[in-house]
Short mmCIF file of C-alpha atoms and ligand atoms in Angstrom, two decimals:
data_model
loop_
_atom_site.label_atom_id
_atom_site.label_comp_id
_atom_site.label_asym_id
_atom_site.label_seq_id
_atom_site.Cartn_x
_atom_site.Cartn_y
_atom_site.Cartn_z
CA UNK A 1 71.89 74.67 104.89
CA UNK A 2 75.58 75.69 105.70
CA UNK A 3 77.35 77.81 103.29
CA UNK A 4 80.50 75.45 103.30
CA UNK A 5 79.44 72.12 104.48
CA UNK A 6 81.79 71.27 107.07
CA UNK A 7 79.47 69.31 109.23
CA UNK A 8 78.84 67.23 106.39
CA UNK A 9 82.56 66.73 105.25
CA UNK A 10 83.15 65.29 108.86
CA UNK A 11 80.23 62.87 108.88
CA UNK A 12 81.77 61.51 105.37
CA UNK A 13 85.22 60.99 106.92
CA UNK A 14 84.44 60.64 110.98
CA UNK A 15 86.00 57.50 110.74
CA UNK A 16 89.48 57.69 109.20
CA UNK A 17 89.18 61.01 110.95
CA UNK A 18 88.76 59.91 114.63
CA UNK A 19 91.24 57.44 114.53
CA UNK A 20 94.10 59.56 112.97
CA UNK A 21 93.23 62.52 116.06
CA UNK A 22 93.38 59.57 118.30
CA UNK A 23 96.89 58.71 117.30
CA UNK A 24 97.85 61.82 118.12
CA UNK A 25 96.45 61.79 121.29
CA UNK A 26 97.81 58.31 122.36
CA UNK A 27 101.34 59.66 121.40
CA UNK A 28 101.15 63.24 123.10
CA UNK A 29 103.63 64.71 120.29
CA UNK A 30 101.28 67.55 119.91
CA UNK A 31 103.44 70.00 118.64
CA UNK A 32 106.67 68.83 116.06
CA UNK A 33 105.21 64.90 115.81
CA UNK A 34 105.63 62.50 112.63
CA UNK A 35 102.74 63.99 110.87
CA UNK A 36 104.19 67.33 110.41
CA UNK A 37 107.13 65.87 108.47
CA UNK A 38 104.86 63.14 106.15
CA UNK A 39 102.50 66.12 105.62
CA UNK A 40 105.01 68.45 104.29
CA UNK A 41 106.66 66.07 102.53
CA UNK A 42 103.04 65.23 100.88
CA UNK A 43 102.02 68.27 100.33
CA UNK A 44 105.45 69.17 98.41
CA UNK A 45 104.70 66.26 96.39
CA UNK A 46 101.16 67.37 95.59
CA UNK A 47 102.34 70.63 94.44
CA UNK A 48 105.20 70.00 92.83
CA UNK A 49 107.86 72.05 94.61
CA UNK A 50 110.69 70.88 96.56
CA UNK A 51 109.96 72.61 100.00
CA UNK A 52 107.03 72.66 101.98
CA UNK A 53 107.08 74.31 105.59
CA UNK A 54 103.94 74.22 107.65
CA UNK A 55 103.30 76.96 109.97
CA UNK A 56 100.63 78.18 111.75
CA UNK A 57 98.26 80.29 109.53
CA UNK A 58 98.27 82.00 106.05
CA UNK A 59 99.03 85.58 106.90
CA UNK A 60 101.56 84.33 108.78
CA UNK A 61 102.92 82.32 105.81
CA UNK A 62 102.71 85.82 103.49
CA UNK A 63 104.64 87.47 106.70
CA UNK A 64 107.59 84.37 106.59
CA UNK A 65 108.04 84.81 102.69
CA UNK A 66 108.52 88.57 102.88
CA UNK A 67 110.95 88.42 105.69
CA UNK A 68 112.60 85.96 104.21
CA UNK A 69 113.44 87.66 101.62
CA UNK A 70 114.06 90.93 103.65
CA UNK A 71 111.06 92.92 102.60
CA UNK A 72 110.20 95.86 105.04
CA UNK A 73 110.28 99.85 105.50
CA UNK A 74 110.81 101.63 102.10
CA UNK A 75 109.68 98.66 99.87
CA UNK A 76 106.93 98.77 97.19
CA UNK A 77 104.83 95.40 97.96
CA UNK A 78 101.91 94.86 94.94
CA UNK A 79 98.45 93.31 95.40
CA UNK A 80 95.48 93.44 93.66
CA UNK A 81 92.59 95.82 95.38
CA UNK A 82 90.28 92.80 94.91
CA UNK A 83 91.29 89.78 97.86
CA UNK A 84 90.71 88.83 101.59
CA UNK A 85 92.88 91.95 103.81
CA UNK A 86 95.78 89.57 104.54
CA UNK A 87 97.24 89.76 101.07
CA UNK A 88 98.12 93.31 101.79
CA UNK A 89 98.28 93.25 105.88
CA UNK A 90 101.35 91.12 105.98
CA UNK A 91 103.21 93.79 103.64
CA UNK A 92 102.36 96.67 105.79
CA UNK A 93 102.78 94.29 108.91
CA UNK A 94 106.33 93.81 108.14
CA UNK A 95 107.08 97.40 107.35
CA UNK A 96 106.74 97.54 103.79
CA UNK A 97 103.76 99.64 101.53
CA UNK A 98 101.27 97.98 99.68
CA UNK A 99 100.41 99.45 96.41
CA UNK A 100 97.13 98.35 94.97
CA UNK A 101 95.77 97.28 91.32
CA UNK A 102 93.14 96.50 89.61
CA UNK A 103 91.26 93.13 88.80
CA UNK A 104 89.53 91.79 86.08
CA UNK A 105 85.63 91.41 86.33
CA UNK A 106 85.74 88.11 84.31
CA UNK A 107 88.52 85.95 86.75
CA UNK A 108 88.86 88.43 89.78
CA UNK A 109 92.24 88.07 89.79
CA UNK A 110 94.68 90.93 89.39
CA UNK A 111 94.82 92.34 85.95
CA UNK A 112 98.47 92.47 84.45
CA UNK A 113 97.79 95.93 82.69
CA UNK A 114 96.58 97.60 86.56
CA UNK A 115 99.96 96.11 88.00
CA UNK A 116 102.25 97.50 84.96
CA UNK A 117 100.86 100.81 85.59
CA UNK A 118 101.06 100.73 89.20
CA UNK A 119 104.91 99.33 89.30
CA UNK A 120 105.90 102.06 86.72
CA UNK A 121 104.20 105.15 88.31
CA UNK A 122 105.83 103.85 91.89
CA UNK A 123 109.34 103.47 89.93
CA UNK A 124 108.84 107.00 88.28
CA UNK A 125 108.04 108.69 91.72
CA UNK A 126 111.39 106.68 92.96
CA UNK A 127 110.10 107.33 96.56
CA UNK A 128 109.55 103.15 97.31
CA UNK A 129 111.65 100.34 95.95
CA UNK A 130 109.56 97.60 94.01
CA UNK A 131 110.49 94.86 95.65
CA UNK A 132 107.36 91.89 95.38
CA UNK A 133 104.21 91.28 93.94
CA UNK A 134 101.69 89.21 95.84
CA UNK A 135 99.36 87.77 93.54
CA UNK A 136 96.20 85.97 94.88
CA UNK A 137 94.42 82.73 93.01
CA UNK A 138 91.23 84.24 94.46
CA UNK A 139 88.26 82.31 95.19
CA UNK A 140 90.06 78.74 93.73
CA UNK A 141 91.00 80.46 90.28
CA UNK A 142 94.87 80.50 89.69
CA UNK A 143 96.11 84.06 88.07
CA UNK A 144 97.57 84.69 84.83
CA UNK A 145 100.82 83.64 85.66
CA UNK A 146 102.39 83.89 82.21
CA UNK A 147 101.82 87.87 81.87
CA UNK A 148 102.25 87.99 85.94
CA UNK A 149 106.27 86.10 85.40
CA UNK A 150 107.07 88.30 82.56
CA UNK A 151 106.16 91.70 84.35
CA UNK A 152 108.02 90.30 87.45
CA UNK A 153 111.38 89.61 85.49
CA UNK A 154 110.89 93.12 83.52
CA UNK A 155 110.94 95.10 86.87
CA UNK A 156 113.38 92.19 88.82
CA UNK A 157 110.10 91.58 91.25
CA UNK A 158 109.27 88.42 93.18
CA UNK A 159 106.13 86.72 92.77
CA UNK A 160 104.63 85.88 96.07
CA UNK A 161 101.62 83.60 95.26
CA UNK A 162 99.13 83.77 97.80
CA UNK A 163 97.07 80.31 97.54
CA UNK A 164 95.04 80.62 100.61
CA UNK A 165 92.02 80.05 98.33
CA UNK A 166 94.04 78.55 95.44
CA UNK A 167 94.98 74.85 96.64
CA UNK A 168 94.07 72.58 94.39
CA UNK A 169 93.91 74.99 91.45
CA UNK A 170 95.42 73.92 88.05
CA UNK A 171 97.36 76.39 85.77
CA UNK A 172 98.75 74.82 82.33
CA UNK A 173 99.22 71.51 83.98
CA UNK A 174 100.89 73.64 87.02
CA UNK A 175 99.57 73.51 90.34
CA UNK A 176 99.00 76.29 92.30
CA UNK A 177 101.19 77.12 95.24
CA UNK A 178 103.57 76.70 92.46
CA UNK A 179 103.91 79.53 90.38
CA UNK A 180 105.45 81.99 93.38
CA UNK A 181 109.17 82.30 94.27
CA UNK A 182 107.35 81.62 97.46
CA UNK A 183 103.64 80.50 97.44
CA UNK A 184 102.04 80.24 100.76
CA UNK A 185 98.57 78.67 101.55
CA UNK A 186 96.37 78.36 104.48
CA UNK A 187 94.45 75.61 106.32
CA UNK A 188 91.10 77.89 107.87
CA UNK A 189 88.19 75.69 108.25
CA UNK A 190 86.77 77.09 105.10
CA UNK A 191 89.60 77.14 102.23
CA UNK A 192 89.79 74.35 99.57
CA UNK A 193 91.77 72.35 101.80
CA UNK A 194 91.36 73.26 105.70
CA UNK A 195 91.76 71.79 109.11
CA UNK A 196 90.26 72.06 112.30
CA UNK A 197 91.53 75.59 113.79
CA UNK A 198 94.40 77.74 112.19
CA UNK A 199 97.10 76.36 109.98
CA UNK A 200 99.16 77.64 107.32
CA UNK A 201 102.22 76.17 104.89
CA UNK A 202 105.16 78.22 102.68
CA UNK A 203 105.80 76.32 98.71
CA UNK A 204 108.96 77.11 97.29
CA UNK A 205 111.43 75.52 95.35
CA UNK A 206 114.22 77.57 96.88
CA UNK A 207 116.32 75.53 99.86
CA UNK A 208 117.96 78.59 100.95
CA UNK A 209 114.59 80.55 101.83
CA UNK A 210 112.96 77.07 102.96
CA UNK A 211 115.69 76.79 105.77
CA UNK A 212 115.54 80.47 106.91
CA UNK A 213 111.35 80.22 106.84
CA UNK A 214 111.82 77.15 109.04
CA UNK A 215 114.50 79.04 111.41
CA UNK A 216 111.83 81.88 111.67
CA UNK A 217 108.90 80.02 112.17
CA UNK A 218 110.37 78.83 115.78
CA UNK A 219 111.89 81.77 117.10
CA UNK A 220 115.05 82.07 114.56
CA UNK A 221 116.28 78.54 116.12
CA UNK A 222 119.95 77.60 114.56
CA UNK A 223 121.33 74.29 115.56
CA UNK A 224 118.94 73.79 118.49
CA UNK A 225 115.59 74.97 120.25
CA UNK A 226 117.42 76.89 122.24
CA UNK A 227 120.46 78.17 120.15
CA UNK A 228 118.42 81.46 118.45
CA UNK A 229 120.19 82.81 115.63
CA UNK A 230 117.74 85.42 114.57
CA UNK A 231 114.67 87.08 115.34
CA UNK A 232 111.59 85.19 114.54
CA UNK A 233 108.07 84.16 115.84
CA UNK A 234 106.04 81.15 116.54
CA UNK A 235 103.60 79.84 114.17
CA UNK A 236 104.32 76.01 113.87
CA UNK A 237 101.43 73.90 112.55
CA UNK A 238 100.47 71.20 115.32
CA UNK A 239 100.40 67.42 115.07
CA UNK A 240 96.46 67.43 115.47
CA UNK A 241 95.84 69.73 112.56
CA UNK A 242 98.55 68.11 110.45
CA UNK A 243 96.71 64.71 111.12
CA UNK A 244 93.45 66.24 109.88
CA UNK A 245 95.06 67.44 106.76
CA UNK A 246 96.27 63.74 106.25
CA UNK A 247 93.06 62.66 106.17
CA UNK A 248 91.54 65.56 104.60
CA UNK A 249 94.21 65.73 101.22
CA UNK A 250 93.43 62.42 100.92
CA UNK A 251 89.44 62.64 100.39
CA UNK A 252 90.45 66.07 98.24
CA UNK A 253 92.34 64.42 96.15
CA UNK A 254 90.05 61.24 95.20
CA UNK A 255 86.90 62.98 94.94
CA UNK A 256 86.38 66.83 96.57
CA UNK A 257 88.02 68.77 93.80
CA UNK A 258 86.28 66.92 91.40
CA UNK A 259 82.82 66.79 92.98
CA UNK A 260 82.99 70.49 93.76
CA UNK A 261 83.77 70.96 90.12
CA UNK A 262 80.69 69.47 89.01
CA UNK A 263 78.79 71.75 91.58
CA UNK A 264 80.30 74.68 90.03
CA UNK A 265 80.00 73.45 86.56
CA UNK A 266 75.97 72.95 87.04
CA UNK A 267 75.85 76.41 88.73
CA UNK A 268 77.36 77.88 85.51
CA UNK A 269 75.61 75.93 82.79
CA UNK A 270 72.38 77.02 84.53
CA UNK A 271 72.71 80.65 86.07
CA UNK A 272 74.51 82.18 83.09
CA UNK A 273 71.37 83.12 81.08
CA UNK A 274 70.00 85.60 84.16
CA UNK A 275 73.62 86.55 86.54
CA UNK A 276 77.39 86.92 85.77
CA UNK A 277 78.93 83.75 86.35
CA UNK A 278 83.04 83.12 87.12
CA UNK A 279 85.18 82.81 84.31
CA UNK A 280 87.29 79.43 84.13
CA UNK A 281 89.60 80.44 81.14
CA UNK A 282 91.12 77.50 78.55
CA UNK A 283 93.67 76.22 80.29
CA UNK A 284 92.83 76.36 83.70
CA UNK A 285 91.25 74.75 86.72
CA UNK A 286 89.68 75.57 89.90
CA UNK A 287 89.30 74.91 93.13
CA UNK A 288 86.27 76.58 94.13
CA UNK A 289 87.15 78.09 97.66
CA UNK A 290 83.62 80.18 96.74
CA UNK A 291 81.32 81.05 93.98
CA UNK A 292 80.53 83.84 93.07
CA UNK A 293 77.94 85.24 90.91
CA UNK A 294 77.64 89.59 89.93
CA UNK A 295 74.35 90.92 89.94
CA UNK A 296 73.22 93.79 87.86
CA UNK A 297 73.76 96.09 90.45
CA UNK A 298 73.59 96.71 94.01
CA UNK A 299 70.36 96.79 94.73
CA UNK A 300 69.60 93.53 92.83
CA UNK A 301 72.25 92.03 94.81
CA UNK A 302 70.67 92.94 98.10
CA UNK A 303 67.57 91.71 97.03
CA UNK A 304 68.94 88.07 95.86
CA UNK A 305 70.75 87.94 99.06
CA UNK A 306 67.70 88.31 101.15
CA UNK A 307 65.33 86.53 99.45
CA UNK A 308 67.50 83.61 99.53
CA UNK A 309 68.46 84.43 103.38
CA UNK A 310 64.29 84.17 104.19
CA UNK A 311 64.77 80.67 102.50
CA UNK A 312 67.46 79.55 104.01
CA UNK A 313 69.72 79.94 102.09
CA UNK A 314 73.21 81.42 103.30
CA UNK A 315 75.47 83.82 101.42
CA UNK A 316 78.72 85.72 101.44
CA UNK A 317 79.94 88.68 100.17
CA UNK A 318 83.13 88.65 99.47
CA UNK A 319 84.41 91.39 99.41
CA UNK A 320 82.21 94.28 100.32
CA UNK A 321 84.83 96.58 99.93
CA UNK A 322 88.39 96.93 98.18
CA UNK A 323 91.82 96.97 100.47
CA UNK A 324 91.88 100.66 99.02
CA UNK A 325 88.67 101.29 100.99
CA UNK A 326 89.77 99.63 103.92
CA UNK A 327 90.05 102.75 107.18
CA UNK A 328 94.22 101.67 107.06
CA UNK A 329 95.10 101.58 103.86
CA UNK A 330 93.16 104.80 103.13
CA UNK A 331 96.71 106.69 103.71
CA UNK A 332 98.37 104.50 101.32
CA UNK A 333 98.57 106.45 97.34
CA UNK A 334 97.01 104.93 94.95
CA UNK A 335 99.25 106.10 91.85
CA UNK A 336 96.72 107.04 89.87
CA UNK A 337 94.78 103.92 89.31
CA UNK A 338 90.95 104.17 89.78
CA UNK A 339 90.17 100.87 91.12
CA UNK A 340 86.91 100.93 89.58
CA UNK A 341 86.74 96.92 88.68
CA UNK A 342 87.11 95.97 92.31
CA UNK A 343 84.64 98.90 93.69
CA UNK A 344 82.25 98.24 91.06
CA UNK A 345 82.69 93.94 91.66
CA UNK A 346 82.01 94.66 95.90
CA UNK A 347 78.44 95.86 94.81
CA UNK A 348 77.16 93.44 92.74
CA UNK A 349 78.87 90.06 94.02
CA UNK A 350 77.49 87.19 96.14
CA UNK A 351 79.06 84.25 97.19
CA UNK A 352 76.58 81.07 97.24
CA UNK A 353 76.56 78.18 99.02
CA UNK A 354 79.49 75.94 96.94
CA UNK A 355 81.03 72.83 98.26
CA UNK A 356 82.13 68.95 97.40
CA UNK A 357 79.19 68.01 99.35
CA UNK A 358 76.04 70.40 98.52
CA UNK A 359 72.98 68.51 97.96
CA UNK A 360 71.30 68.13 94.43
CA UNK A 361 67.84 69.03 96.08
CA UNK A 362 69.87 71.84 98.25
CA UNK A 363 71.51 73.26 94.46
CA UNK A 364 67.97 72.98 92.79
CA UNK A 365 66.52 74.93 95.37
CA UNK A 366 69.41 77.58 94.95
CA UNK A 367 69.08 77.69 91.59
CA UNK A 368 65.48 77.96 91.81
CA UNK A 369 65.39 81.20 93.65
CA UNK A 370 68.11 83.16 91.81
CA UNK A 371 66.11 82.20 88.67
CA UNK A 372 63.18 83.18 90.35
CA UNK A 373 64.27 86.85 92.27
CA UNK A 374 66.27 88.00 89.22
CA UNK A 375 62.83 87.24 86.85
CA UNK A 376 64.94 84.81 84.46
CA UNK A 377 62.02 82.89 84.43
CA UNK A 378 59.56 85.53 83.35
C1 PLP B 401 92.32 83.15 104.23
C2 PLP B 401 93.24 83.95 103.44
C3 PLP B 401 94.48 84.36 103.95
C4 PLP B 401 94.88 84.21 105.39
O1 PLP B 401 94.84 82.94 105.90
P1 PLP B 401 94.70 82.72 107.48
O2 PLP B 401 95.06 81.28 107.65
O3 PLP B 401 93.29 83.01 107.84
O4 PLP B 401 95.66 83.61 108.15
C5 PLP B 401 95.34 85.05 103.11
N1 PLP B 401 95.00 85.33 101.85
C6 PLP B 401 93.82 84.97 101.32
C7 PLP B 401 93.53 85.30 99.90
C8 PLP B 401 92.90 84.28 102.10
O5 PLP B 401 91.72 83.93 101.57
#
């Protein structure tokens, strides 16, 4: 069993698959060809925003938005404790400090009342300017972007919505990768939506940043390759991975988000009597980049995890430990918040195996021996 079927996804779309990489390969326009332009353009569409600029990987995608908007030494950059390193790397990476907060156990997305505490204590000390918050739609879940907009226009912050894990998520009728001033995603193997290496894409309805994100993304280019008007990096998205995504948004939209759904939904209607399942609040949708349970405590966790490991059964944990705990970030003040949610959630959580195309006899079995290890069945 693999803990996102990939293998199988391929098998399922080999066809439509080989031909589109073939395409590519007959034309030899593997960087900048067609595909990068109908992809944006779909993906836009899909999200409902009126940029879309490919690049080549998520982080980078967080580092684009905050240099776009000139984020660096001396500014206050928010994330929640709770979220893949990135979130907060590309912050630090461009200069700036993160500051952490809190999450809630029921979503695992950052908790409004955590960031309002964090933002004022970092305004009181008047050390660091506030400058963004990067809010994460962690593990497919979209945040709570109605208290998240109104703290951002109290303290004049931008929203940077990180939808790495996000894509495909639903908010009030919204789509995530929509709710940022900038909302990046990324296309790893393993997100909601992925291709076949690295790949990355910037959302935001703002032409102004769109244009300098697409300057920066091949070294600051003005009017030409080779007229460079600014200082910027390389991380384009290339034709093969953009023709995988064709083919890929395609089967996600007709039938992965909604067959993963109905993975999740089983997992939930059966596991909820003997673990912690993931909250879906009214109102929203996700997308099920992983799911993930919490055990009573550590120990039970451990004890799940490898009993289903000597079935074969794969697991994650994600995360084992909070950015706060992370060797770098160790430096970085904490303002006072505890951060108990997150280290308390890295203990007892386990990712299981989730995906559009997980067996019925594979989630039985599953289901089986979490009923079994955690004695629901007793
Ligand atoms: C995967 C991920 C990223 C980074 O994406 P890459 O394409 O691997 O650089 C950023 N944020 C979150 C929440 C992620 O899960």
């Amino acid at each position: 069993m693999q803990f996102r079927d990939l293998k199988s996804q391929y098998r399922a779309l080999k066809e439509e698959m080989d031909a589109a990489i073939e395409v590519v390969l007959d034309s030899s326009d593997y960087i900048a060809g067609d595909q990068i332009d109908e992809l944006e353009r779909d993906l836009a569409d899909y999200i409902g925003v009126r940029n879309c600029v490919s690049c080549g990987n998520g982080t980078d995608a967080l580092v684009l938005a905050l240099k776009a908007w000139g984020v660096g030494s001396g500014d206050a950059v928010f994330a929640p404790d709770h979220t893949f390193f990135s979130s907060a790397e590309s912050a630090a990476f461009v200069g700036a400090t993160p500051v952490f907060a809190d999450v809630s156990e029921d979503t695992f997305t950052i908790d409004p009342e955590s960031l309002t505490r964090v933002i004022e204590a970092v305004a009181l000390e008047g050390k660091l300017k506030p400058r963004a918050i990067v809010v994460v739609d962690l593990f497919g879940l979209p945040a709570d972007y109605e208290r998240i907009r109104e703290i951002a226009d109290r303290y004049g912050l931008y929203i940077l919505e990180d939808c790495a894990q996000g894509f495909g998520g639903v908010y009030h009728g919204k789509q995530a990768g929509s709710f940022g001033d900038i909302s990046t995603t990324s296309f790893f193997p393993a997100k909601p939506l992925g291709c076949y290496g690295d790949g990355g894409a910037v959302f935001t309805d703002n032409d102004e940043w769109a244009a300098l994100i697409r300057s920066m993304r091949v070294h600051g280019k003005g009017s030409s390759k080779y007229d460079n008007v600014r200082i910027g990096m390389n991380s384009r998205l290339d034709t093969i991975q953009a023709a995988v995504l064709q083919v890929k948004l395609k089967a996600f939209q007709e039938y992965e988000l909604e067959d993963v759904n109905k993975v999740a939904a089983r997992y939930t209607e059966v596991l909820r009597d003997c673990v912690k399942v993931p909250l879906v609040p009214e109102g929203y949708y996700s997308s099920w980049a992983s799911y993930n349970i919490l055990l009573k405590d550590e120990a039970q966790r451990d004890a799940v995890r490898v009993y289903l490991q000597e079935n074969g059964v794969p697991t994650m944990i994600y995360y084992p430990k909070g950015l706060h705990q992370q060797k770098v970030f160790e430096e970085v003040c904490r303002y006072g918040e505890s951060l108990a949610v997150t280290t308390d959630i890295c203990k007892r959580t386990l990712a299981i195996p989730v995906s559009p195309y997980l067996s019925g006899e594979d989630q039985d079995r599953i289901i089986r021996l979490i009923r079994e290890k955690t004695g629901a069945d007793a």
